[in-house]
Coordinates of C-alpha atoms (C1' of nucleotides) in Angstrom, one line a residue:
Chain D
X248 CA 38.5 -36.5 -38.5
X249 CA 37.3 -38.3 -35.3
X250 CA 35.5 -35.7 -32.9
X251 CA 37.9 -37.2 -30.1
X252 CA 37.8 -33.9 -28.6
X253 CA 35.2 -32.7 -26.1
X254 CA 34.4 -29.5 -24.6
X255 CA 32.6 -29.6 -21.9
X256 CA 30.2 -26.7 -21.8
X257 CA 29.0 -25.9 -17.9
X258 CA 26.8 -22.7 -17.9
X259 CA 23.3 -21.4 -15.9
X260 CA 22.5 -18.6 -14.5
X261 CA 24.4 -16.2 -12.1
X262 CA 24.9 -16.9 -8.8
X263 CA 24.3 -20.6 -9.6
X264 CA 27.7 -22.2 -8.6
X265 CA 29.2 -22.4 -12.2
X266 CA 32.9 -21.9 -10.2
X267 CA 33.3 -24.4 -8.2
X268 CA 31.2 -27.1 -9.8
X269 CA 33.8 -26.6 -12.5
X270 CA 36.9 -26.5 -11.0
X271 CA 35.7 -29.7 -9.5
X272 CA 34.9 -31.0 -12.6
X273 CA 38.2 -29.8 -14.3
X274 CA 40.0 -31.3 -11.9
X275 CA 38.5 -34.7 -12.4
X276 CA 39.2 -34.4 -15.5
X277 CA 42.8 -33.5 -15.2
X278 CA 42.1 -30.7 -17.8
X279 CA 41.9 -26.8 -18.0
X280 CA 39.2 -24.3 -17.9
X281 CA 37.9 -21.3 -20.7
X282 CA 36.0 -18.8 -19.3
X283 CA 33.2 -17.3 -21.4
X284 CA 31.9 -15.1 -18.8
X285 CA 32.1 -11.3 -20.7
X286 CA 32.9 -9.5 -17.2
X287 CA 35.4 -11.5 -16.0
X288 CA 37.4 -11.1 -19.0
X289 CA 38.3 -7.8 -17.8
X290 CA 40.9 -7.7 -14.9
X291 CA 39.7 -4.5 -13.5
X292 CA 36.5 -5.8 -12.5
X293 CA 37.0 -8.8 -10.0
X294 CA 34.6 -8.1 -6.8
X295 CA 31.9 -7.1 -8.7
X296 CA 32.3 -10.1 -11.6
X297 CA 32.7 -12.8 -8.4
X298 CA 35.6 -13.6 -10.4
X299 CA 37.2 -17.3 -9.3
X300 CA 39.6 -16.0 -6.7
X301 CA 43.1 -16.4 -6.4
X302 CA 42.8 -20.1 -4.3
X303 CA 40.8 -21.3 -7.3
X304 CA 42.6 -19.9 -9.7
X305 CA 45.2 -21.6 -8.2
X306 CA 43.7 -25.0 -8.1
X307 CA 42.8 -25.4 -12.2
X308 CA 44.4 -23.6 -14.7
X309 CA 42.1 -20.4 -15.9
X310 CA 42.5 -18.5 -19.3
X311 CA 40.4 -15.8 -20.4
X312 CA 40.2 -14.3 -16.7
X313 CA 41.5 -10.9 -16.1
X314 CA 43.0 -11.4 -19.6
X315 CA 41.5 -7.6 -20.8
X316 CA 41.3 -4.5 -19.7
X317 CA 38.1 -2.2 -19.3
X318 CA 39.5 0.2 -22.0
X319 CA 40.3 -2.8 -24.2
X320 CA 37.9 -3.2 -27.3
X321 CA 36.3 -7.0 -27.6
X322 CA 33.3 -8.5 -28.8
X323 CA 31.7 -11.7 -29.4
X324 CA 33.0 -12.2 -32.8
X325 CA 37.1 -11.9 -31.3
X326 CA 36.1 -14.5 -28.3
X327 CA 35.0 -16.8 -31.2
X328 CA 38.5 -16.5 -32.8
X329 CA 40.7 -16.5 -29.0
X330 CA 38.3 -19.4 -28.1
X331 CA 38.7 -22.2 -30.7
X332 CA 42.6 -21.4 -30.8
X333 CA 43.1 -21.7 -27.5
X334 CA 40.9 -25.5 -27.6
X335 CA 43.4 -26.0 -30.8
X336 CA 46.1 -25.6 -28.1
X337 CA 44.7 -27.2 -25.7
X338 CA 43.4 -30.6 -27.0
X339 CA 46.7 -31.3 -28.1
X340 CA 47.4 -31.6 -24.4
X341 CA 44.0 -32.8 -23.5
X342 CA 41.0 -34.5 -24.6
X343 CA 38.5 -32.3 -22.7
X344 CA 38.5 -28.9 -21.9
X345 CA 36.3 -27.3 -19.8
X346 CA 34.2 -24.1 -20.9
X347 CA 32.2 -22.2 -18.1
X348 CA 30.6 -18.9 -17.9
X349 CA 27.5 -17.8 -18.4
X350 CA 27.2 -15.7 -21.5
X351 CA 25.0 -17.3 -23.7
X352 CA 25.9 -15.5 -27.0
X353 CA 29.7 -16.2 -26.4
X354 CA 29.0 -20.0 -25.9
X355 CA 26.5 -20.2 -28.9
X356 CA 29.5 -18.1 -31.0
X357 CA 31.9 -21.6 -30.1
X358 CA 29.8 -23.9 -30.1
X359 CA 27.7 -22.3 -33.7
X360 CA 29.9 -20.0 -34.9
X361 CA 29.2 -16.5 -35.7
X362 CA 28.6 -14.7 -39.0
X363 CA 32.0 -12.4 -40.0
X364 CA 31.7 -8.6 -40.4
X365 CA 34.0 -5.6 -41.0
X366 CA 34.6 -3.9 -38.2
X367 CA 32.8 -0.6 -38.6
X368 CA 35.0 2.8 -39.0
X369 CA 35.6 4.5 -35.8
X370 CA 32.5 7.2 -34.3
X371 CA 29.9 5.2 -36.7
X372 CA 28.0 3.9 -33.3
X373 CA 28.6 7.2 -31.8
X374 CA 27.2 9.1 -34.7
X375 CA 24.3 6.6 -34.6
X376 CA 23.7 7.0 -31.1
X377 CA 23.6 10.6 -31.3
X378 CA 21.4 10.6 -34.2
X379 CA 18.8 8.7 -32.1
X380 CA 19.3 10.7 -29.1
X381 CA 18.6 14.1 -30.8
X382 CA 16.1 12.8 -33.5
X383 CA 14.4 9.6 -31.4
X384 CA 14.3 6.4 -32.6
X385 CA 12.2 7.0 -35.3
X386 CA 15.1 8.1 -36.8
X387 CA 17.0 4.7 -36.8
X388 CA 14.1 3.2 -38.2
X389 CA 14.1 5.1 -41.1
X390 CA 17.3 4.9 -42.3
X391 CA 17.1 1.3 -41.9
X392 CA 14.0 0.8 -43.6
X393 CA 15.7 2.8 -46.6
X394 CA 19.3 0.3 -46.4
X395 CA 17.3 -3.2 -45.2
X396 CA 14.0 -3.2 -45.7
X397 CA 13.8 -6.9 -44.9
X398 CA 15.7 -6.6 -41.7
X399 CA 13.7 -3.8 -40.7
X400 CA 10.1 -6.7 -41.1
X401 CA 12.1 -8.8 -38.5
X402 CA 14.0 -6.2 -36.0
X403 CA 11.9 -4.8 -32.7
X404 CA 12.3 -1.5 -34.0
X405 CA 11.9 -0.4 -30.5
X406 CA 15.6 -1.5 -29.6
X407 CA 18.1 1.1 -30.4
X408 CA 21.0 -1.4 -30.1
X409 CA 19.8 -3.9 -32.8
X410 CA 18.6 -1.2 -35.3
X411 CA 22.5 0.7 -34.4
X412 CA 24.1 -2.4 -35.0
X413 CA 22.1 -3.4 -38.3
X414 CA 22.7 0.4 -39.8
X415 CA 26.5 0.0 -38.9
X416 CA 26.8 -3.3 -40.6
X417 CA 24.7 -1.9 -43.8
X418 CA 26.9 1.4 -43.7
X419 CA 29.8 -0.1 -43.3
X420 CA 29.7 -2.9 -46.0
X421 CA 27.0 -0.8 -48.3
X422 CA 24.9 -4.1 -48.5
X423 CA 21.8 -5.1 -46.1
X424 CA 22.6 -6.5 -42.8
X425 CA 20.2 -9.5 -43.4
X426 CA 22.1 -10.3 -46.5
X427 CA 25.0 -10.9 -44.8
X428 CA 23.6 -12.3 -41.6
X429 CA 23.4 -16.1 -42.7
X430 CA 23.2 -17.6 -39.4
X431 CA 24.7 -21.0 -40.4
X432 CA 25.8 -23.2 -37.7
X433 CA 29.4 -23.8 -38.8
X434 CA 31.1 -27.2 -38.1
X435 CA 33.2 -28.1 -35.8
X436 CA 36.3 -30.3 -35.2
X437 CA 35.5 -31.5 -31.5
X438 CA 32.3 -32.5 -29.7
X439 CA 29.9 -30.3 -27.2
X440 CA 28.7 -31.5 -24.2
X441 CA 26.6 -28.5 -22.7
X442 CA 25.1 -28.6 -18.8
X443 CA 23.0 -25.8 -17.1
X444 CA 23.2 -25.6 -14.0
X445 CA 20.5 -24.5 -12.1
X446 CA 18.6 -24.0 -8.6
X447 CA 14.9 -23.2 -7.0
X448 CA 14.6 -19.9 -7.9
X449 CA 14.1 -19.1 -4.5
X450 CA 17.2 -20.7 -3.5
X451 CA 18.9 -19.0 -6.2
X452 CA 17.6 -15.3 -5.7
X453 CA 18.6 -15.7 -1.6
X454 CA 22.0 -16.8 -3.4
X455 CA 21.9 -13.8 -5.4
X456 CA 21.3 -11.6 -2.4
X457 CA 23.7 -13.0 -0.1
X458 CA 26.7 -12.6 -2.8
X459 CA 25.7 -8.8 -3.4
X460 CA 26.0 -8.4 0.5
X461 CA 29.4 -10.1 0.8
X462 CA 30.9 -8.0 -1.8
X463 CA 29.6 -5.5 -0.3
X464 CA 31.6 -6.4 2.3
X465 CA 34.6 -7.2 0.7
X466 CA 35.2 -3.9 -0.6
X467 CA 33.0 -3.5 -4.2
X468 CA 32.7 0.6 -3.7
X469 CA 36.1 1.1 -3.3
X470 CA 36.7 -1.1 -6.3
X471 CA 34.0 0.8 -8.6
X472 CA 35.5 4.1 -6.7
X473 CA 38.8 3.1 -8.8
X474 CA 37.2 2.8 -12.2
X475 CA 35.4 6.4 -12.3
X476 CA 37.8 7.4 -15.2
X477 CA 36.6 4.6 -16.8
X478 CA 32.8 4.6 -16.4
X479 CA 32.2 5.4 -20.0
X480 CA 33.3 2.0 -21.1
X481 CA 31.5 -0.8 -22.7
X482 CA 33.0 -3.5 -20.0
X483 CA 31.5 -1.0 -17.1
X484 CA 27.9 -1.1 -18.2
X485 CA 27.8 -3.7 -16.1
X486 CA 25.8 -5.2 -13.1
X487 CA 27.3 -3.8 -9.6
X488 CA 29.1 -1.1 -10.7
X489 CA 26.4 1.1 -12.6
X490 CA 24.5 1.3 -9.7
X491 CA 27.2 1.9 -7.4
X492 CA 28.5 4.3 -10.1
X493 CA 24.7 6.2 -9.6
X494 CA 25.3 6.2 -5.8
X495 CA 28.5 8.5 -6.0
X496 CA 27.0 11.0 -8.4
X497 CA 24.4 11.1 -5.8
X498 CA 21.5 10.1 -7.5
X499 CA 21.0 6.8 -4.9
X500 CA 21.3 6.3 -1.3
X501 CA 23.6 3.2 -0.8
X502 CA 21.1 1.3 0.5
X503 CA 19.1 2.0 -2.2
X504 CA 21.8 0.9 -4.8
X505 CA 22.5 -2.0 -3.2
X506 CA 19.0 -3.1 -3.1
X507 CA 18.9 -2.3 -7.5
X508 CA 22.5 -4.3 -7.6
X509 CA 20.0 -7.4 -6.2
X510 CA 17.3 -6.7 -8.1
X511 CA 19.4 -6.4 -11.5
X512 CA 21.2 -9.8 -11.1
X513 CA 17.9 -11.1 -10.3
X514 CA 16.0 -9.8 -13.7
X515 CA 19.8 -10.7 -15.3
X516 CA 19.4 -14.4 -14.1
X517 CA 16.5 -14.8 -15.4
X518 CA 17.6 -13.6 -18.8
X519 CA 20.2 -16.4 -18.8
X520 CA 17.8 -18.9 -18.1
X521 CA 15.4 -17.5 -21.4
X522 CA 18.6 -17.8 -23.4
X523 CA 19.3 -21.4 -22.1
X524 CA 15.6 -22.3 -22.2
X525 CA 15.4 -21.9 -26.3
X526 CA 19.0 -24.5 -27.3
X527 CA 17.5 -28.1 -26.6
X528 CA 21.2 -29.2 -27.0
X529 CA 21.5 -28.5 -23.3
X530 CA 21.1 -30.8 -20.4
X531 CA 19.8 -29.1 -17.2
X532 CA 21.2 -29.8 -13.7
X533 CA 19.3 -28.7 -10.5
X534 CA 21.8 -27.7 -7.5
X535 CA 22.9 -29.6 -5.5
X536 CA 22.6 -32.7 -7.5
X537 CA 26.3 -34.8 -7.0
X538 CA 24.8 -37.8 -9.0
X539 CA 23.8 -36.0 -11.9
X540 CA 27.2 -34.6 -11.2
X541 CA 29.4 -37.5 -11.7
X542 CA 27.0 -38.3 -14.2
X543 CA 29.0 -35.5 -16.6
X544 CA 31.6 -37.3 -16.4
X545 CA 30.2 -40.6 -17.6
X546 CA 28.5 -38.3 -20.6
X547 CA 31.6 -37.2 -21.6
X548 CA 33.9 -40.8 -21.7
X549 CA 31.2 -43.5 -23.5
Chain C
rG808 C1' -9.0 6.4 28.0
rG809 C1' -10.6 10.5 24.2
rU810 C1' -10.3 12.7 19.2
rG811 C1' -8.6 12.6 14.3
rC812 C1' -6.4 10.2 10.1
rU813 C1' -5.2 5.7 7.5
rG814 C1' -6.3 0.4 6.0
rU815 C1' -7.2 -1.2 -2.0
rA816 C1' -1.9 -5.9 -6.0
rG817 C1' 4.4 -8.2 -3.1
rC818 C1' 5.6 -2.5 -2.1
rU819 C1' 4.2 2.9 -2.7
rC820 C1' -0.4 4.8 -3.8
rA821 C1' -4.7 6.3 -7.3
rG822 C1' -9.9 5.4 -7.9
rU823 C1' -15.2 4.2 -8.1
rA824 C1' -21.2 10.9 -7.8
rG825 C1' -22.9 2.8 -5.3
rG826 C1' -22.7 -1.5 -10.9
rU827 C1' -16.6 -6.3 -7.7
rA828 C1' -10.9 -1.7 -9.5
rG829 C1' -5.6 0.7 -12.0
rA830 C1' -0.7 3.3 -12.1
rG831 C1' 4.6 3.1 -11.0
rC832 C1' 8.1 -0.3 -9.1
rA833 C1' 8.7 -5.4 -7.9
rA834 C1' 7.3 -10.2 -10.0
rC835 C1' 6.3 -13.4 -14.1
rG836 C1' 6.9 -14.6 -19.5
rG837 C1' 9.6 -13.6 -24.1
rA838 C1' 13.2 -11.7 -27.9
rC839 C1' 18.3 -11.7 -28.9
rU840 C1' 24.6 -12.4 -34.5
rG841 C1' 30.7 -7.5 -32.6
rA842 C1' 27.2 -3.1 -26.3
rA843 C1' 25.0 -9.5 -24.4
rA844 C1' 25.9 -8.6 -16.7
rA845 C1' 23.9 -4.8 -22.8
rU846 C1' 19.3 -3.6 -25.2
rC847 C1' 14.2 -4.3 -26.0
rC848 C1' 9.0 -6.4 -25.9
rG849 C1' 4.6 -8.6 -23.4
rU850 C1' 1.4 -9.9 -18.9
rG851 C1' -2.4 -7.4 -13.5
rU852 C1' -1.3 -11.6 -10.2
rG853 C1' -6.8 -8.5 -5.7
rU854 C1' -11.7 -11.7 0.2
rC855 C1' -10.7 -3.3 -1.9
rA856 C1' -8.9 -4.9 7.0
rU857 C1' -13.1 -7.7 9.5
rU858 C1' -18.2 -7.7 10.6
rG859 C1' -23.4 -6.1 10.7
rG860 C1' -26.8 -2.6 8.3
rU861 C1' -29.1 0.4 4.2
rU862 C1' -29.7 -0.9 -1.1
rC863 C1' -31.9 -4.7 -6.8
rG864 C1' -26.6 -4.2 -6.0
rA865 C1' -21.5 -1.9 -1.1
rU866 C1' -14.6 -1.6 -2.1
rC867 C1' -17.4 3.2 -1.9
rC868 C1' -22.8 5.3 2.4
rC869 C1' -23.9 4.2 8.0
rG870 C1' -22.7 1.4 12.7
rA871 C1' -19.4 -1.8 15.3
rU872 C1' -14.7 -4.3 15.7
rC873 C1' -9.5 -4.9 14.8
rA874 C1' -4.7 -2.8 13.3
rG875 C1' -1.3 1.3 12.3
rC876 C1' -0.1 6.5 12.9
rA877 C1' -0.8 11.4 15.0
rC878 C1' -2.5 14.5 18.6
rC879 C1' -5.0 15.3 23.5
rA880 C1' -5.2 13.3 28.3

RNA sequence: GGUGCUGUAGCUCAGUAGGUAGAGCAACGGACUGAAAAUCCGUGUGUCAUUGGUUCGAUCCCGAUCAGCACCA
């Protein structure tokens, strides 16, 4: 088949400008947009996500905003699946589709694919977690070592997430994690072009800053003040609201909150930009850059 | 005006019985396969306020100056 089909792939770190370069570059393009942005999936969470707002939505067809809700389970490997049916649909409608966000695991999962596991049976993660939080870490490392020994030579043992992860796989499936962990880019039936955007990151911390303040303003306790039943969740661990979430138990002043809801998105945009950093297959923009703009657009018609 | 206290990393502060210094946070760098806005790892970045003295050697001791704070006038 004739990779025809392009998706245009226009990510960088928070705060950056993905939005509204996008929607301008959607538009140009007469096409649609797929987020892969992991919070703004949720519709619960819209202040605190700077979710595109309703004039923007309005302007470009969005899918995969406000799509989920907080108590919904997702992961990475289901956006893989929604995602490449939803450019199946599309390109039969359009020759480019726009794909912005900045989760760099959910773009490498369309764009690379991602290995296929069962999902593990109910309270295994919980069981894990307790395990570590009554018995440490060291804990999780042994069991490991005993069910992957090769994973547990590669694995910073020091992360209880990877080694919870890698002891659900192996308990669930009753082979090693590594085994099944192949990490084979799998092909694909329409072309990438992949943009980060980025800024001085000066510019872009006083971005960072400024939008924390404005939702502030625009009402983000009151929204966070709505999802206290649902705190617990996965989709709430989340930038904005657990800090906020700290202030109303008491444990921050708001000021003080605030201040950690800056410095998180900070130490988070930098995180991005490590991700970003390591795939050569991305071209890097610096904001604001209109030439290097419209030069997207020539990349993606030769 | 007087007395006292303080001045060390971006911030809050330790410390050196005199041999040019170290914690937390921030910052910076990195890792990353179903939690990924998550989770984890690494790195000290410094005119020790300024200036003169004592000393082989001063961030430390002594004097002066400057700044901040407190109290007394």
């Amino acid at each position: 088949m004739i990779r025809s089909k392009t998706v245009v792939i226009l990510t960088g770190p928070t705060a950056v400008g993905k939005t509204a370069v996008s929607i301008d570059i959607a538009r140009q393009l007469g096409t649609e947009i797929i987020s892969a942005d992991s919070r703004q999936f949720y519709h619960e969470l819209s202040i605190g996500t700077a979710k595109p707002t309703a004039g923007e939505l309005a302007e470009v067809k969005h899918h995969f905003v406000g799509h989920l809700s907080v108590s919904d389970y997702y992961n990475v490997s289901r956006f893989e699946q929604d995602a490449l049916k939803l450019l199946h649909e599309l390109f039969q409608k359009y020759d480019a589709v726009v794909l912005t966000g900045g989760s760099g695991m959910y773009l490498d999962a369309v764009c690379y694919g991602i290995d296929d596991f069962p999902d593990p049976p109910p309270g295994l993660r919980n069981q894990l977690q307790i395990l570590c939080k009554e018995q440490g870490i060291g804990a999780l490392q042994e069991l490991l070592q005993k069910h992957d020994p090769d994973y547990y030579r590669q694995v910073d043992l020091q992360n209880p997430v990877r080694l919870q992860r890698a002891l659900e796989v192996c308990l669930t499936t009753g082979k090693p994690f590594s085994e099944q962990r192949l990490n084979n880019p799998q092909a694909r039936d329409f072309k990438t072009v992949k943009y980060v955007l980025n800024r001085k990151r000066e510019e872009l911390f006083d971005r960072i800053n400024q939008r924390v303040d404005g939702m502030m303003r625009q009402g983000l306790l009151e929204e966070v003040k709505r999802l206290l039943p649902y705190r617990s969740e996965n989709a709430l661990k989340t930038v904005g609201y657990a800090e906020l979430f700290d202030y109303l138990d008491g444990k921050l002043s708001l000021e003080q909150a605030v201040e950690d809801i800056k410095t998180h998105t900070r130490r988070y945009a930098k995180r991005q930009l490590t991700w970003f950093k390591r795939d050569d297959s991305y071209r890097w923009i610096d904001l604001p850059d209109d030439e290097s703009l419209s030069g997207i657009l020539r990349d993606i018609q030769p």
